[in-house]
Amino acid sequence: MKKDKCEKAGQFGMCPYVTAQQLLSGKWAILILHVLADGPKRFNQIQKEIDITQATLTTHLKNLESEGLLTRLVYPEVPLRVEYSLTEIGREFAPVLKSIEVWGNQYIRYLREKNGAGR
């Protein structure tokens, strides 16, 4: 369900699962938050770490910024320097990222055992 539909249905901002799902929609949001969890990064650093196109990264960064999960700091220098970092509420996502890492590693082990690669 789209954010505007969730808001109209009274679910976005009310149901924690719908709210989190909408904020983290798209296949790149969690990876971007993971990269920024280590500290502020410049655009090119983020792009290289997750191998994402410039247009897609720009879109996701704008969305995450508009939702208050990250900030964009522009330094008045030549050449222009821009850094992205997690906001306080964005940093609150760190334990969730850690849980995703733990579960992801468990699932990878499961797949290896299931496919016989764990032997």
mmCIF file of C-alpha atoms in Angstrom:
data_model
loop_
_atom_site.group_PDB
_atom_site.id
_atom_site.type_symbol
_atom_site.label_atom_id
_atom_site.label_comp_id
_atom_site.label_asym_id
_atom_site.label_seq_id
_atom_site.Cartn_x
_atom_site.Cartn_y
_atom_site.Cartn_z
ATOM 1 C CA MET A 1 0.000 0.000 0.000
ATOM 2 C CA LYS A 2 1.396 3.444 -0.958
ATOM 3 C CA LYS A 3 2.188 5.956 1.770
ATOM 4 C CA ASP A 4 -0.673 8.270 0.778
ATOM 5 C CA LYS A 5 -3.137 5.364 0.801
ATOM 6 C CA CYS A 6 -1.846 4.261 4.218
ATOM 7 C CA GLU A 7 -2.268 7.806 5.492
ATOM 8 C CA LYS A 8 -5.805 7.952 4.102
ATOM 9 C CA ALA A 9 -6.567 4.584 5.672
ATOM 10 C CA GLY A 10 -5.085 5.846 8.928
ATOM 11 C CA GLN A 11 -2.375 3.180 8.996
ATOM 12 C CA PHE A 12 0.837 5.111 8.245
ATOM 13 C CA GLY A 13 2.063 6.632 11.479
ATOM 14 C CA MET A 14 -0.325 4.409 13.440
ATOM 15 C CA CYS A 15 0.733 0.846 12.714
ATOM 16 C CA PRO A 16 4.444 0.249 13.355
ATOM 17 C CA TYR A 17 4.681 -2.428 10.659
ATOM 18 C CA VAL A 18 3.012 -0.355 7.949
ATOM 19 C CA THR A 19 5.048 2.695 8.948
ATOM 20 C CA ALA A 20 8.384 0.837 8.887
ATOM 21 C CA GLN A 21 7.511 -0.971 5.678
ATOM 22 C CA GLN A 22 6.687 2.288 3.909
ATOM 23 C CA LEU A 23 9.810 4.074 5.175
ATOM 24 C CA LEU A 24 12.049 1.198 4.097
ATOM 25 C CA SER A 25 10.357 0.380 0.809
ATOM 26 C CA GLY A 26 12.569 -0.148 -2.176
ATOM 27 C CA LYS A 27 15.474 -2.510 -2.361
ATOM 28 C CA TRP A 28 18.115 0.109 -1.474
ATOM 29 C CA ALA A 29 16.842 1.803 1.694
ATOM 30 C CA ILE A 30 18.217 -0.740 4.163
ATOM 31 C CA LEU A 31 21.580 -0.881 2.374
ATOM 32 C CA ILE A 32 21.864 2.919 2.419
ATOM 33 C CA LEU A 33 21.072 3.013 6.140
ATOM 34 C CA HIS A 34 23.639 0.244 6.692
ATOM 35 C CA VAL A 35 26.367 2.204 4.871
ATOM 36 C CA LEU A 36 25.559 5.396 6.789
ATOM 37 C CA ALA A 37 25.488 3.581 10.132
ATOM 38 C CA ASP A 38 29.313 3.751 10.105
ATOM 39 C CA GLY A 39 29.223 7.543 9.951
ATOM 40 C CA PRO A 40 28.849 10.378 7.444
ATOM 41 C CA LYS A 41 29.601 9.560 3.817
ATOM 42 C CA ARG A 42 29.824 11.464 0.585
ATOM 43 C CA PHE A 43 27.589 10.562 -2.348
ATOM 44 C CA ASN A 44 30.315 8.740 -4.298
ATOM 45 C CA GLN A 45 31.330 6.717 -1.237
ATOM 46 C CA ILE A 46 27.761 5.476 -0.790
ATOM 47 C CA GLN A 47 27.429 4.749 -4.492
ATOM 48 C CA LYS A 48 30.645 2.700 -4.590
ATOM 49 C CA GLU A 49 29.823 0.712 -1.447
ATOM 50 C CA ILE A 50 26.470 -0.530 -2.700
ATOM 51 C CA ASP A 51 26.954 -0.371 -6.496
ATOM 52 C CA ILE A 52 23.861 1.696 -7.272
ATOM 53 C CA THR A 53 23.159 4.080 -10.131
ATOM 54 C CA GLN A 54 23.421 7.807 -9.519
ATOM 55 C CA ALA A 55 19.746 8.423 -10.317
ATOM 56 C CA THR A 56 18.508 5.658 -8.038
ATOM 57 C CA LEU A 57 20.747 6.729 -5.169
ATOM 58 C CA THR A 58 19.661 10.352 -5.553
ATOM 59 C CA THR A 59 16.001 9.340 -5.391
ATOM 60 C CA HIS A 60 16.470 7.165 -2.310
ATOM 61 C CA LEU A 61 18.586 9.739 -0.487
ATOM 62 C CA LYS A 62 15.932 12.404 -1.101
ATOM 63 C CA ASN A 63 13.198 10.078 0.157
ATOM 64 C CA LEU A 64 15.115 9.089 3.289
ATOM 65 C CA GLU A 65 15.949 12.729 3.941
ATOM 66 C CA SER A 66 12.324 13.832 3.523
ATOM 67 C CA GLU A 67 11.264 11.149 6.011
ATOM 68 C CA GLY A 68 13.804 12.422 8.540
ATOM 69 C CA LEU A 69 16.074 9.359 8.551
ATOM 70 C CA LEU A 70 19.141 11.129 7.201
ATOM 71 C CA THR A 71 20.525 14.619 6.759
ATOM 72 C CA ARG A 72 22.346 16.214 3.849
ATOM 73 C CA LEU A 73 25.076 18.625 4.849
ATOM 74 C CA VAL A 74 26.434 20.925 2.144
ATOM 75 C CA TYR A 75 29.822 22.489 2.832
ATOM 76 C CA PRO A 76 30.330 25.896 1.205
ATOM 77 C CA GLU A 77 33.548 24.894 -0.538
ATOM 78 C CA VAL A 78 34.818 24.733 -4.073
ATOM 79 C CA PRO A 79 34.388 22.100 -5.264
ATOM 80 C CA LEU A 80 31.128 21.577 -3.428
ATOM 81 C CA ARG A 81 31.247 18.892 -0.731
ATOM 82 C CA VAL A 82 28.079 17.138 0.429
ATOM 83 C CA GLU A 83 27.884 14.565 3.208
ATOM 84 C CA TYR A 84 25.006 12.354 4.222
ATOM 85 C CA SER A 85 24.544 11.076 7.762
ATOM 86 C CA LEU A 86 21.859 9.438 9.846
ATOM 87 C CA THR A 87 19.659 11.581 12.033
ATOM 88 C CA GLU A 88 18.963 10.610 15.615
ATOM 89 C CA ILE A 89 15.910 8.609 14.585
ATOM 90 C CA GLY A 90 17.921 7.081 11.735
ATOM 91 C CA ARG A 91 20.605 5.956 14.204
ATOM 92 C CA GLU A 92 17.853 4.309 16.257
ATOM 93 C CA PHE A 93 17.642 1.818 13.392
ATOM 94 C CA ALA A 94 21.121 0.397 14.221
ATOM 95 C CA PRO A 95 19.831 -2.477 16.408
ATOM 96 C CA VAL A 96 17.435 -3.457 13.630
ATOM 97 C CA LEU A 97 20.327 -3.521 11.154
ATOM 98 C CA LYS A 98 22.276 -5.750 13.525
ATOM 99 C CA SER A 99 19.269 -8.091 13.843
ATOM 100 C CA ILE A 100 18.964 -8.206 10.047
ATOM 101 C CA GLU A 101 22.671 -9.098 9.819
ATOM 102 C CA VAL A 102 22.321 -11.904 12.373
ATOM 103 C CA TRP A 103 19.208 -13.312 10.740
ATOM 104 C CA GLY A 104 20.704 -12.922 7.242
ATOM 105 C CA ASN A 105 23.781 -14.909 8.264
ATOM 106 C CA GLN A 106 21.571 -17.617 9.766
ATOM 107 C CA TYR A 107 19.571 -17.814 6.556
ATOM 108 C CA ILE A 108 22.745 -18.014 4.461
ATOM 109 C CA ARG A 109 23.867 -20.980 6.590
ATOM 110 C CA TYR A 110 20.425 -22.552 6.133
ATOM 111 C CA LEU A 111 20.680 -22.173 2.347
ATOM 112 C CA ARG A 112 24.158 -23.691 2.281
ATOM 113 C CA GLU A 113 23.012 -26.669 4.331
ATOM 114 C CA LYS A 114 19.888 -27.065 2.248
ATOM 115 C CA ASN A 115 21.887 -27.008 -0.979
ATOM 116 C CA GLY A 116 24.641 -29.253 0.341
ATOM 117 C CA ALA A 117 27.298 -26.530 0.257
ATOM 118 C CA GLY A 118 27.686 -26.582 4.025
ATOM 119 C CA ARG A 119 29.517 -29.921 4.019
#
